[in-house]
XYZ file of C-alpha atoms in Angstrom:
704
model
C 60.386 14.121 83.426
C 59.824 17.587 84.854
C 57.567 19.669 82.574
C 57.610 23.451 82.112
C 54.616 23.935 84.410
C 56.302 21.890 87.132
C 59.484 23.896 86.716
C 57.646 27.203 87.127
C 55.773 25.851 90.177
C 58.970 25.093 92.077
C 60.602 28.444 91.336
C 60.547 31.323 93.825
C 58.578 34.341 92.606
C 61.596 36.517 91.601
C 63.308 33.707 89.776
C 60.022 32.864 88.061
C 59.753 36.443 86.774
C 63.384 36.303 85.562
C 62.757 33.029 83.762
C 59.558 34.257 82.086
C 61.385 37.367 80.862
C 64.104 35.161 79.383
C 61.504 33.044 77.618
C 59.622 36.087 76.316
C 62.784 37.463 74.695
C 63.123 34.403 72.488
C 65.408 31.421 72.127
C 68.465 33.483 71.208
C 68.407 34.863 74.765
C 67.399 31.548 76.307
C 70.774 30.325 75.156
C 73.089 33.319 75.452
C 76.083 31.575 73.903
C 75.217 31.411 70.189
C 72.654 32.291 67.555
C 69.918 29.822 66.730
C 67.739 29.103 63.694
C 70.406 30.128 61.181
C 69.726 29.743 57.487
C 72.810 27.659 56.750
C 72.323 27.832 52.954
C 73.777 24.368 52.414
C 74.621 23.295 48.887
C 73.622 20.287 46.847
C 77.123 18.854 47.165
C 77.255 19.355 50.925
C 73.804 19.016 52.526
C 72.844 19.925 56.099
C 70.945 17.056 57.736
C 68.473 18.383 60.283
C 70.136 16.313 62.999
C 73.436 18.232 62.776
C 72.162 21.810 62.384
C 72.513 22.607 66.097
C 76.052 21.264 65.954
C 76.853 23.474 62.944
C 75.363 26.479 64.745
C 77.727 25.897 67.650
C 80.755 25.990 65.327
C 79.458 29.139 63.667
C 79.695 30.764 67.115
C 83.214 29.389 67.638
C 84.345 30.954 64.343
C 82.465 34.245 64.545
C 81.763 35.153 68.160
C 84.534 33.973 70.488
C 88.070 35.296 70.078
C 91.553 34.171 71.058
C 91.066 35.379 74.647
C 87.975 33.217 75.265
C 87.260 29.537 75.800
C 83.957 27.675 75.733
C 82.927 24.800 77.997
C 80.441 22.450 76.373
C 79.370 18.821 76.024
C 81.892 16.878 73.903
C 79.194 14.573 72.524
C 76.486 17.233 72.100
C 78.557 20.361 71.288
C 75.646 22.818 71.233
C 75.112 22.179 74.945
C 77.184 25.177 76.031
C 77.561 25.584 79.780
C 79.864 28.577 80.216
C 82.514 30.755 78.659
C 85.679 32.091 80.229
C 87.753 35.137 79.345
C 91.359 33.938 79.472
C 94.441 33.830 77.287
C 95.190 30.313 78.574
C 94.129 27.918 75.835
C 92.403 24.571 76.200
C 95.534 22.526 75.469
C 97.678 21.897 78.520
C 101.082 23.612 78.328
C 101.984 23.612 82.009
C 100.152 22.874 85.232
C 100.360 26.368 86.729
C 98.567 28.306 83.975
C 96.244 25.435 83.110
C 94.704 25.475 86.589
C 92.231 28.157 85.524
C 90.879 25.789 82.854
C 90.631 22.845 85.234
C 88.963 24.977 87.883
C 86.250 26.145 85.494
C 85.760 22.642 84.119
C 85.360 21.351 87.682
C 82.944 24.177 88.539
C 80.774 23.336 85.512
C 80.801 19.628 86.338
C 79.674 20.382 89.900
C 77.011 22.801 88.640
C 75.552 20.088 86.418
C 75.547 17.590 89.274
C 73.853 20.162 91.508
C 71.258 20.787 88.798
C 70.529 17.066 88.654
C 70.097 16.891 92.429
C 67.859 19.971 92.444
C 65.591 18.493 89.768
C 65.409 15.100 91.472
C 64.531 16.734 94.784
C 62.207 19.237 93.048
C 64.067 22.170 94.530
C 63.995 25.722 93.241
C 66.558 26.424 90.502
C 69.053 29.268 90.573
C 69.292 31.563 87.504
C 72.401 29.690 86.311
C 70.703 26.321 86.820
C 67.711 27.595 84.872
C 69.888 28.416 81.876
C 71.823 25.157 82.249
C 68.574 23.215 82.295
C 67.605 24.736 78.945
C 70.217 22.396 77.406
C 68.288 19.362 78.664
C 64.641 20.383 78.420
C 63.885 17.531 75.999
C 66.127 14.956 77.678
C 65.879 12.647 80.689
C 67.589 13.730 83.886
C 70.242 11.038 83.442
C 71.618 13.017 80.475
C 72.662 15.766 82.873
C 74.920 13.409 84.825
C 76.323 11.904 81.620
C 76.983 15.380 80.273
C 78.876 16.273 83.445
C 81.398 13.556 82.528
C 81.945 15.055 79.069
C 82.645 18.724 79.780
C 85.056 19.868 77.082
C 87.046 23.070 76.601
C 87.058 24.706 73.140
C 89.174 27.697 72.110
C 87.451 30.632 70.463
C 88.528 30.985 66.826
C 87.120 34.347 65.762
C 90.542 36.030 65.847
C 92.159 33.325 63.718
C 89.205 33.240 61.332
C 89.472 36.989 60.782
C 93.184 36.683 59.975
C 92.320 33.790 57.672
C 89.853 35.894 55.727
C 92.599 38.387 54.920
C 94.806 35.618 53.528
C 91.811 34.111 51.749
C 91.566 37.374 49.815
C 94.954 36.653 48.254
C 94.489 32.986 47.395
C 90.783 32.701 46.563
C 91.053 33.060 42.788
C 94.020 30.682 42.509
C 92.373 28.041 44.679
C 89.085 28.231 42.770
C 90.989 27.691 39.516
C 92.816 24.638 40.900
C 89.585 23.110 42.242
C 87.936 23.630 38.867
C 90.859 21.988 37.052
C 90.537 18.931 39.291
C 86.744 18.844 38.985
C 85.992 19.075 42.700
C 83.368 21.271 44.327
C 84.178 24.966 44.725
C 82.937 24.716 48.315
C 86.216 22.932 49.098
C 87.843 26.379 49.186
C 86.409 26.843 52.703
C 88.096 23.735 54.138
C 91.393 25.512 55.023
C 89.446 27.701 57.472
C 88.915 24.520 59.509
C 92.362 23.067 58.909
C 94.630 26.058 59.444
C 92.500 29.227 59.536
C 94.053 29.861 56.094
C 97.537 30.152 57.545
C 100.083 28.919 54.938
C 102.742 28.650 57.670
C 100.619 26.697 60.152
C 102.260 23.722 61.838
C 100.269 21.474 64.157
C 101.351 19.624 67.272
C 101.163 16.299 65.409
C 103.257 17.497 62.448
C 100.605 18.513 59.903
C 101.796 21.528 57.913
C 100.633 24.375 55.726
C 97.331 25.728 54.499
C 95.832 22.253 54.123
C 97.554 20.643 57.164
C 99.098 17.762 55.255
C 101.050 15.063 57.089
C 104.522 14.093 55.765
C 103.528 10.596 54.626
C 100.435 11.949 52.862
C 102.556 14.631 51.191
C 104.763 11.970 49.579
C 101.700 10.231 48.132
C 100.439 13.549 46.734
C 103.714 14.351 44.999
C 104.876 16.989 47.506
C 108.540 17.004 48.483
C 109.442 16.823 52.167
C 113.163 16.490 52.774
C 116.134 18.138 54.442
C 116.032 21.088 52.003
C 112.409 21.873 51.179
C 108.935 21.159 52.498
C 106.373 21.845 49.781
C 103.478 21.522 52.209
C 104.162 25.186 53.000
C 103.654 26.244 49.377
C 99.944 27.262 49.209
C 99.569 26.528 45.498
C 101.385 23.172 45.469
C 99.586 22.145 48.668
C 96.210 23.099 47.163
C 96.961 20.939 44.130
C 97.814 18.091 46.501
C 94.618 18.563 48.533
C 92.524 18.661 45.359
C 94.133 15.385 44.226
C 93.363 13.815 47.598
C 89.709 14.841 47.588
C 89.246 13.861 43.941
C 90.715 10.446 44.699
C 88.486 10.125 47.782
C 85.432 10.850 45.673
C 86.464 8.216 43.128
C 87.156 5.531 45.753
C 83.975 6.209 47.733
C 81.853 6.258 44.565
C 83.189 2.836 43.602
C 82.703 1.574 47.146
C 79.058 2.647 47.063
C 78.565 0.780 43.804
C 80.017 -2.344 45.415
C 77.508 -1.919 48.245
C 74.705 -1.660 45.692
C 74.014 2.010 46.490
C 74.019 5.223 44.492
C 75.272 8.490 45.935
C 72.251 10.700 45.092
C 74.422 13.726 45.924
C 74.807 12.531 49.517
C 78.470 11.576 49.363
C 79.818 15.071 50.114
C 79.871 14.700 53.928
C 81.919 11.507 53.647
C 84.379 13.059 51.183
C 84.983 15.927 53.605
C 85.241 13.551 56.582
C 87.797 11.432 54.715
C 90.179 14.391 54.741
C 90.383 14.108 58.529
C 89.496 10.459 59.105
C 91.016 8.859 56.012
C 89.269 7.178 53.096
C 89.269 3.880 54.986
C 87.433 5.501 57.888
C 84.849 7.039 55.549
C 84.289 3.640 53.912
C 83.745 2.111 57.334
C 81.127 4.775 58.097
C 79.301 4.038 54.837
C 79.398 0.296 55.476
C 78.070 0.589 59.043
C 75.580 3.435 58.708
C 74.830 4.042 55.032
C 74.444 7.317 53.170
C 72.371 9.124 55.775
C 75.109 11.190 57.395
C 72.653 12.363 60.033
C 72.793 8.862 61.537
C 76.581 8.780 61.771
C 76.845 10.677 65.050
C 74.337 8.398 66.800
C 74.904 5.006 65.180
C 78.599 4.941 64.253
C 81.033 3.876 66.973
C 84.802 3.749 66.653
C 87.695 4.613 68.958
C 89.357 6.563 66.158
C 86.308 8.743 65.511
C 86.911 11.168 68.335
C 85.680 14.721 68.804
C 87.609 16.016 65.784
C 86.139 13.433 63.386
C 82.613 13.776 64.762
C 82.697 17.537 64.298
C 84.752 17.828 61.126
C 81.905 18.027 58.618
C 79.836 20.269 60.881
C 82.745 22.668 61.382
C 83.321 22.704 57.618
C 79.686 23.732 57.036
C 80.062 26.381 59.738
C 83.267 27.771 58.204
C 81.562 27.848 54.814
C 78.601 29.741 56.276
C 80.738 32.321 58.098
C 82.994 32.896 55.069
C 80.016 33.361 52.735
C 78.394 35.732 55.244
C 81.649 37.491 56.137
C 80.072 40.936 55.718
C 77.726 40.102 58.588
C 80.427 38.879 60.984
C 83.474 40.825 59.762
C 82.072 43.924 58.018
C 85.390 45.805 58.133
C 87.228 43.237 55.960
C 87.432 43.998 52.254
C 85.364 41.505 50.255
C 86.232 42.573 46.715
C 88.904 40.125 45.580
C 89.572 41.741 42.217
C 92.979 43.342 42.059
C 94.330 41.138 44.890
C 96.093 38.333 43.023
C 98.613 35.972 44.534
C 102.064 37.501 44.964
C 103.886 37.175 41.638
C 107.347 38.501 42.493
C 109.048 35.152 42.320
C 111.455 33.307 40.064
C 112.512 29.717 39.612
C 116.015 28.430 40.229
C 117.493 26.921 37.090
C 120.576 25.862 39.045
C 121.379 24.968 42.642
C 122.017 28.035 44.794
C 122.413 28.897 48.467
C 120.278 31.188 50.602
C 123.340 33.347 51.221
C 123.968 33.791 47.483
C 120.389 34.950 46.843
C 120.087 37.251 49.844
C 123.391 38.974 49.180
C 122.589 39.688 45.544
C 119.051 40.967 46.197
C 120.132 42.774 49.387
C 117.610 41.244 51.804
C 118.096 39.755 55.240
C 118.067 36.029 55.887
C 115.143 36.502 58.275
C 113.073 38.271 55.599
C 114.044 35.605 53.084
C 112.950 32.877 55.502
C 109.567 34.537 56.080
C 108.931 34.798 52.331
C 110.017 31.211 51.606
C 108.613 28.917 54.309
C 109.177 25.854 52.087
C 112.907 26.137 52.826
C 114.121 24.280 55.897
C 116.217 25.893 58.592
C 119.215 23.885 57.358
C 118.998 25.775 54.071
C 118.720 29.085 55.908
C 121.711 28.158 58.102
C 123.806 27.191 55.078
C 123.812 23.443 55.784
C 121.913 22.722 52.584
C 121.670 24.356 49.175
C 118.345 25.146 47.523
C 117.496 22.499 44.892
C 117.104 23.291 41.218
C 113.561 24.276 40.051
C 112.557 25.635 43.476
C 110.337 28.751 43.295
C 111.894 31.661 45.188
C 109.809 34.555 46.527
C 111.264 38.047 46.976
C 109.885 41.221 48.609
C 107.265 43.135 46.613
C 109.669 46.092 46.480
C 111.965 44.134 44.129
C 110.957 44.295 40.481
C 112.034 40.953 39.031
C 112.829 41.663 35.388
C 114.548 39.414 32.816
C 117.526 41.759 32.887
C 117.791 41.477 36.673
C 117.687 37.678 36.507
C 120.299 37.609 33.757
C 122.532 39.680 35.971
C 121.898 37.309 38.865
C 122.782 34.181 36.905
C 126.029 35.799 35.782
C 127.149 36.058 39.411
C 129.710 33.358 40.267
C 128.461 30.795 42.772
C 131.096 29.647 45.219
C 129.822 26.584 46.998
C 130.287 27.258 50.716
C 128.225 24.289 51.824
C 129.721 22.771 54.950
C 130.042 19.031 55.054
C 127.629 17.347 57.491
C 128.646 14.047 58.996
C 126.590 11.677 61.130
C 127.761 9.968 64.282
C 125.883 7.398 66.369
C 126.428 7.749 70.131
C 127.884 4.707 71.893
C 128.377 3.905 75.559
C 130.936 6.149 77.203
C 130.507 9.083 74.815
C 130.050 12.672 75.918
C 129.061 15.606 73.743
C 132.298 17.494 74.350
C 134.379 14.353 73.849
C 132.799 13.784 70.452
C 133.314 17.458 69.577
C 137.022 17.180 70.376
C 137.383 14.127 68.163
C 135.904 16.001 65.207
C 137.898 19.157 65.937
C 134.894 21.400 66.510
C 133.754 23.561 69.384
C 131.626 21.714 71.967
C 129.033 24.501 72.073
C 128.740 24.343 68.279
C 127.926 20.634 68.450
C 125.426 21.172 71.274
C 123.683 24.025 69.432
C 123.584 22.123 66.145
C 121.821 19.174 67.789
C 119.757 21.134 70.367
C 121.248 19.140 73.247
C 120.424 21.667 75.930
C 122.488 23.433 78.572
C 124.231 20.289 79.822
C 124.841 18.671 76.454
C 123.000 15.445 77.280
C 123.108 12.596 74.771
C 121.869 9.012 74.777
C 123.215 5.745 73.422
C 121.994 5.195 69.859
C 121.265 8.860 69.186
C 122.509 10.102 65.811
C 124.304 13.447 65.994
C 124.992 15.853 63.159
C 128.652 16.887 63.006
C 129.114 20.271 61.278
C 132.542 19.859 59.642
C 134.735 22.838 58.815
C 135.962 21.173 55.631
C 134.479 21.981 52.223
C 133.285 19.028 50.119
C 135.047 18.577 46.797
C 131.884 17.410 45.014
C 129.559 19.975 43.354
C 126.729 21.163 45.560
C 124.111 19.495 43.380
C 125.552 16.029 44.043
C 126.982 16.412 47.521
C 125.548 13.973 50.059
C 126.191 13.318 53.711
C 129.336 11.293 54.169
C 129.711 8.408 56.593
C 131.308 9.157 59.934
C 135.102 9.289 59.817
C 137.987 11.208 61.333
C 139.626 13.680 58.955
C 143.383 13.989 58.707
C 143.145 17.507 60.095
C 142.039 16.183 63.497
C 144.506 16.780 66.318
C 146.805 14.042 67.562
C 144.901 11.788 69.900
C 146.096 11.610 73.467
C 146.089 8.277 75.314
C 143.074 9.380 77.350
C 141.135 9.771 74.140
C 142.092 6.455 72.590
C 139.007 4.621 73.793
C 136.554 6.958 72.164
C 138.673 7.014 69.014
C 138.450 3.237 68.792
C 134.708 3.406 69.313
C 134.317 5.902 66.490
C 136.348 3.675 64.187
C 134.168 0.750 65.159
C 131.038 2.718 64.337
C 132.393 3.465 60.862
C 132.671 -0.250 60.168
C 129.575 -1.787 61.717
C 126.945 0.906 62.259
C 125.460 0.490 58.797
C 125.627 -3.292 58.490
C 126.124 -5.357 61.630
C 123.653 -3.898 64.109
C 120.912 -6.413 64.923
C 118.047 -5.991 67.391
C 115.666 -3.330 68.693
C 116.691 0.244 69.535
C 118.687 0.432 72.741
C 116.984 2.079 75.724
C 117.879 5.717 76.445
C 121.103 6.158 78.391
C 122.551 9.508 79.385
C 126.222 10.218 78.834
C 127.004 13.044 81.235
C 129.985 15.341 81.069
C 132.736 14.396 83.521
C 132.328 17.507 85.612
C 128.694 16.586 86.295
C 129.659 13.478 88.205
C 127.820 10.139 88.290
C 124.495 11.522 89.538
C 121.436 11.027 87.365
C 120.104 13.932 85.360
C 116.636 15.267 86.093
C 113.657 14.317 83.946
C 113.554 17.840 82.556
C 117.182 17.569 81.446
C 116.616 14.246 79.705
C 114.267 16.049 77.335
C 117.300 17.298 75.428
C 118.629 13.774 74.944
C 115.886 12.735 72.526
C 116.884 12.589 68.879
C 117.129 10.489 65.745
C 117.815 6.868 66.756
C 119.743 3.896 65.436
C 116.587 2.107 64.250
C 117.066 3.997 60.983
C 119.954 1.767 59.910
C 119.489 -1.146 57.517
C 119.834 -4.594 59.087
C 121.311 -7.693 57.471
C 120.392 -11.333 57.868
C 121.467 -14.495 56.107
C 118.889 -16.867 54.653
C 120.084 -19.885 52.671
C 123.521 -18.316 52.157
C 121.881 -15.189 50.791
C 122.157 -11.835 52.522
C 118.824 -10.046 52.893
C 118.486 -6.389 53.828
C 115.586 -5.130 55.907
C 114.231 -2.213 57.893
C 111.287 -1.653 60.200
C 108.816 1.028 59.182
C 109.079 4.307 61.087
C 106.460 7.052 61.444
C 105.597 8.995 58.270
C 107.473 6.651 55.938
C 105.937 5.233 52.746
C 107.008 2.701 50.131
C 107.469 5.705 47.861
C 110.159 6.992 50.198
C 111.982 3.666 50.098
C 111.836 3.580 46.290
C 113.194 7.125 46.103
C 116.010 6.401 48.571
C 116.950 3.257 46.577
C 116.812 5.199 43.291
C 113.957 3.028 41.953
C 111.402 4.307 39.457
C 108.466 2.938 41.481
C 107.574 0.621 44.356
C 106.990 -2.500 42.235
C 110.237 -4.287 43.191
C 109.680 -3.615 46.894
C 106.087 -4.872 46.765
C 107.117 -7.949 44.791
C 109.916 -8.822 47.217
C 107.570 -8.482 50.197
C 104.572 -10.112 48.434
C 102.425 -7.029 49.020
C 99.081 -6.490 47.284
C 99.205 -2.717 47.747
C 101.462 0.019 49.065
C 99.972 0.226 52.559
C 102.449 -0.186 55.408
C 102.233 0.219 59.184
C 104.722 1.316 61.834
C 107.135 -1.454 62.916
C 106.295 -3.627 59.903
C 109.369 -5.418 58.576
C 110.192 -4.526 54.963
C 112.824 -6.265 52.843
C 114.714 -4.023 50.447
C 115.722 -5.058 46.891
C 119.466 -4.483 47.307
C 121.960 -6.411 45.188
C 125.069 -7.520 47.072
C 127.292 -6.177 44.286
C 126.259 -2.556 44.909
C 125.083 -2.979 48.497
C 127.643 -0.682 50.091
C 126.756 2.344 47.954
C 122.997 1.797 48.099
C 122.961 1.233 51.854
C 124.981 4.378 52.441
C 122.731 6.507 50.205
C 119.518 5.008 51.597
C 120.503 5.552 55.218
C 121.743 9.085 54.636
C 118.495 10.082 52.928
C 116.398 8.307 55.547
C 118.217 10.025 58.400
C 117.892 13.396 56.665
C 114.139 12.867 56.180
C 113.567 12.175 59.866
C 115.952 14.955 60.833
C 113.839 17.353 58.763
C 110.679 16.297 60.669
C 112.571 16.722 63.931
C 113.846 20.160 62.902
C 110.458 21.452 61.744
C 108.840 20.306 64.957
C 111.433 21.982 67.169
C 111.140 25.221 65.197
C 107.581 25.500 66.511
C 107.478 23.574 69.791
C 109.624 22.822 72.787
C 109.065 20.085 75.357
C 108.247 21.488 78.769
C 108.141 18.262 80.801
C 107.336 14.558 80.775
C 104.259 12.941 82.228
C 103.404 9.278 82.648
C 100.463 7.609 80.914
C 99.099 4.153 81.664
C 98.105 2.267 78.516
C 94.390 1.476 78.356
C 92.711 -1.485 76.701
C 92.578 -0.978 72.921
C 95.222 1.763 72.887
C 97.560 2.138 69.936
C 100.271 4.642 69.148
C 97.961 6.550 66.811
C 95.197 6.772 69.429
C 97.614 8.002 72.079
C 99.013 10.486 69.565
C 95.493 11.836 68.983
C 94.742 11.942 72.696
C 97.792 14.039 73.603
C 98.118 15.804 70.238
C 101.748 14.891 69.699
C 103.370 13.038 66.770
C 103.808 9.281 67.036
C 107.523 9.545 66.330
C 107.965 11.759 69.397
C 106.259 9.183 71.631
C 108.629 6.532 70.274
C 111.667 8.727 70.936
C 110.932 8.689 74.652
C 109.705 5.096 74.660
C 112.016 3.309 72.177
C 111.109 -0.113 73.545
C 107.415 0.083 72.599
C 105.874 -1.378 69.480
C 103.069 0.148 67.453
C 100.754 -2.845 67.715
C 102.206 -4.362 70.865
C 101.125 -1.962 73.608
C 100.194 -3.799 76.773
C 97.387 -2.657 79.048
C 98.851 -1.183 82.228
C 102.170 -0.371 80.558
C 103.582 3.033 81.550
C 104.635 5.457 78.815
C 106.513 8.741 79.058
C 104.485 11.423 77.276
C 106.093 14.812 76.532
C 104.049 17.972 77.122
C 104.569 20.610 74.447
C 104.939 24.355 74.601
C 104.502 26.503 71.508
C 107.637 28.550 70.971
C 105.956 31.502 69.323
C 102.612 32.503 67.912
C 102.275 31.318 64.324
C 101.408 33.901 61.709
């Protein structure tokens, strides 16, 4: 290995002087990208192993030094090896090829610079000033590390801007969150975790579908008692979500404590890193770390190997410690932000619905716009805002601070008559030969209205098996509190059908009879049904993006075994046994687990689940179950498309060991979206060399 004396010997005189000046100014200048030797002030609950302190220091710089218009290029495995920074508003996640070129060009330049450094050292050539600084990252490493590092150059967005915004929100929620953490007997340091998860943005929504302050996934929300349905999404309620996160972490602590006892170990206050890691990696992943490595978290990064423990998992605890450090020392990094939290309580101008109401009814009485109402109540779905759903009873409603909510005002509100204007939604499954405008004519609605309702794009593309929402003009006779989606049927108000329309009419009738009961087999492959005026030519790949939607795999299937009809489904993304129990109106999951001989409630995508449905009430239960299941997935679809659009499709060749979840992590898109464009694939049946269509996402607007 080249020593310092050797390095100085091979330098030209001017460069030698430059290098000596750099050294004389101290290590903070030797590495110009971040501070070093920070006093991280780690707590007893969450220690700082010496082996991760450099890693934590790197994340401190990400949170406190580099803003939204900067990106950092560093070693993915050894994050504190920083090679360069770039001033650009183009982020590290690919949105389109044109803008992303600047990122790829800098990544390529850094890779070549590292390779050139390696060659210069091998040949004992003089180093340039940039090579001198680059070499400082490897002064205690063999030359081979330089070449390995060149293969791992990673782009990281600066987060100072988001962290600063998060501190302002933190001012409002700090006292409430501390109280909740205390009630659940978890460490107060947990209050800094949302800086990592969402930068304390209660409205945050990730590319994979995690939502809210604590970035909770839909399936996890159901297990934590948070409602996610077609009307409300409680992940966006900061208080309810904090209660859910506290429950999760408390449960993680309990499970991991017991697991340690089974391993014959005691925690000795070293379990904190694994509890934090479990929030990102899952309790099962944290248990695997403990089993393979033990309690010394410092060994995890070197000794623990798993395909699921990618960059995010490896850096999660370190970034948590960094966020904690920056938040505690906020006066140093953000001196202009107010740090006195007294007198800044959570907004209290809210009331609770004691009866079902609509967004229109509330906004008209309190004289606020729907847009303002939506901003104040992010738990409400866009279907509520659009009048497709009413707001459920017991929902907390927030109003502008200018409105003084008094008992007298609420009494006046509840005296106002509520005329249920909820429009009936019907569901229709696309069959061969259908067109968007043809379906619209059959249901006596405007074609553009159908296209807009289902986000079908300019050409109104649909695919076989896709489930469309039909916004009926008729009012339901049932009260709003009990109204549910009705099965597809043609109302008597529909116009007389011409002979040319008879075929599609017959198909719709057929769907009414068999769609819920007789369909057997896997989802049909995508097929475009183009409007007549478009001709027989194939649509472009970009246009097929609008044809993705909820698919027919959501229907219950029937099979006969020993003259007994059995009802089954295959698990879809984000579903839990708790969902199935709720949709079947069961008190718990016991009957489902007993029928399927399950030891616990864990399920995986594509797993076949039998449902405890009695033949005597099968028709009603099937109808209710399928309606609620479709609405649940429609709500995930809607939330996603509120925040992201799909810019294009790219092809990905399946690698050995790939699974849907790994591919989802790699491209940062939800698993259900991958399945929408690849309906023939199975979660556990991916074949090496298989080609998948992967959508590239574009954020619609900056999130608050």
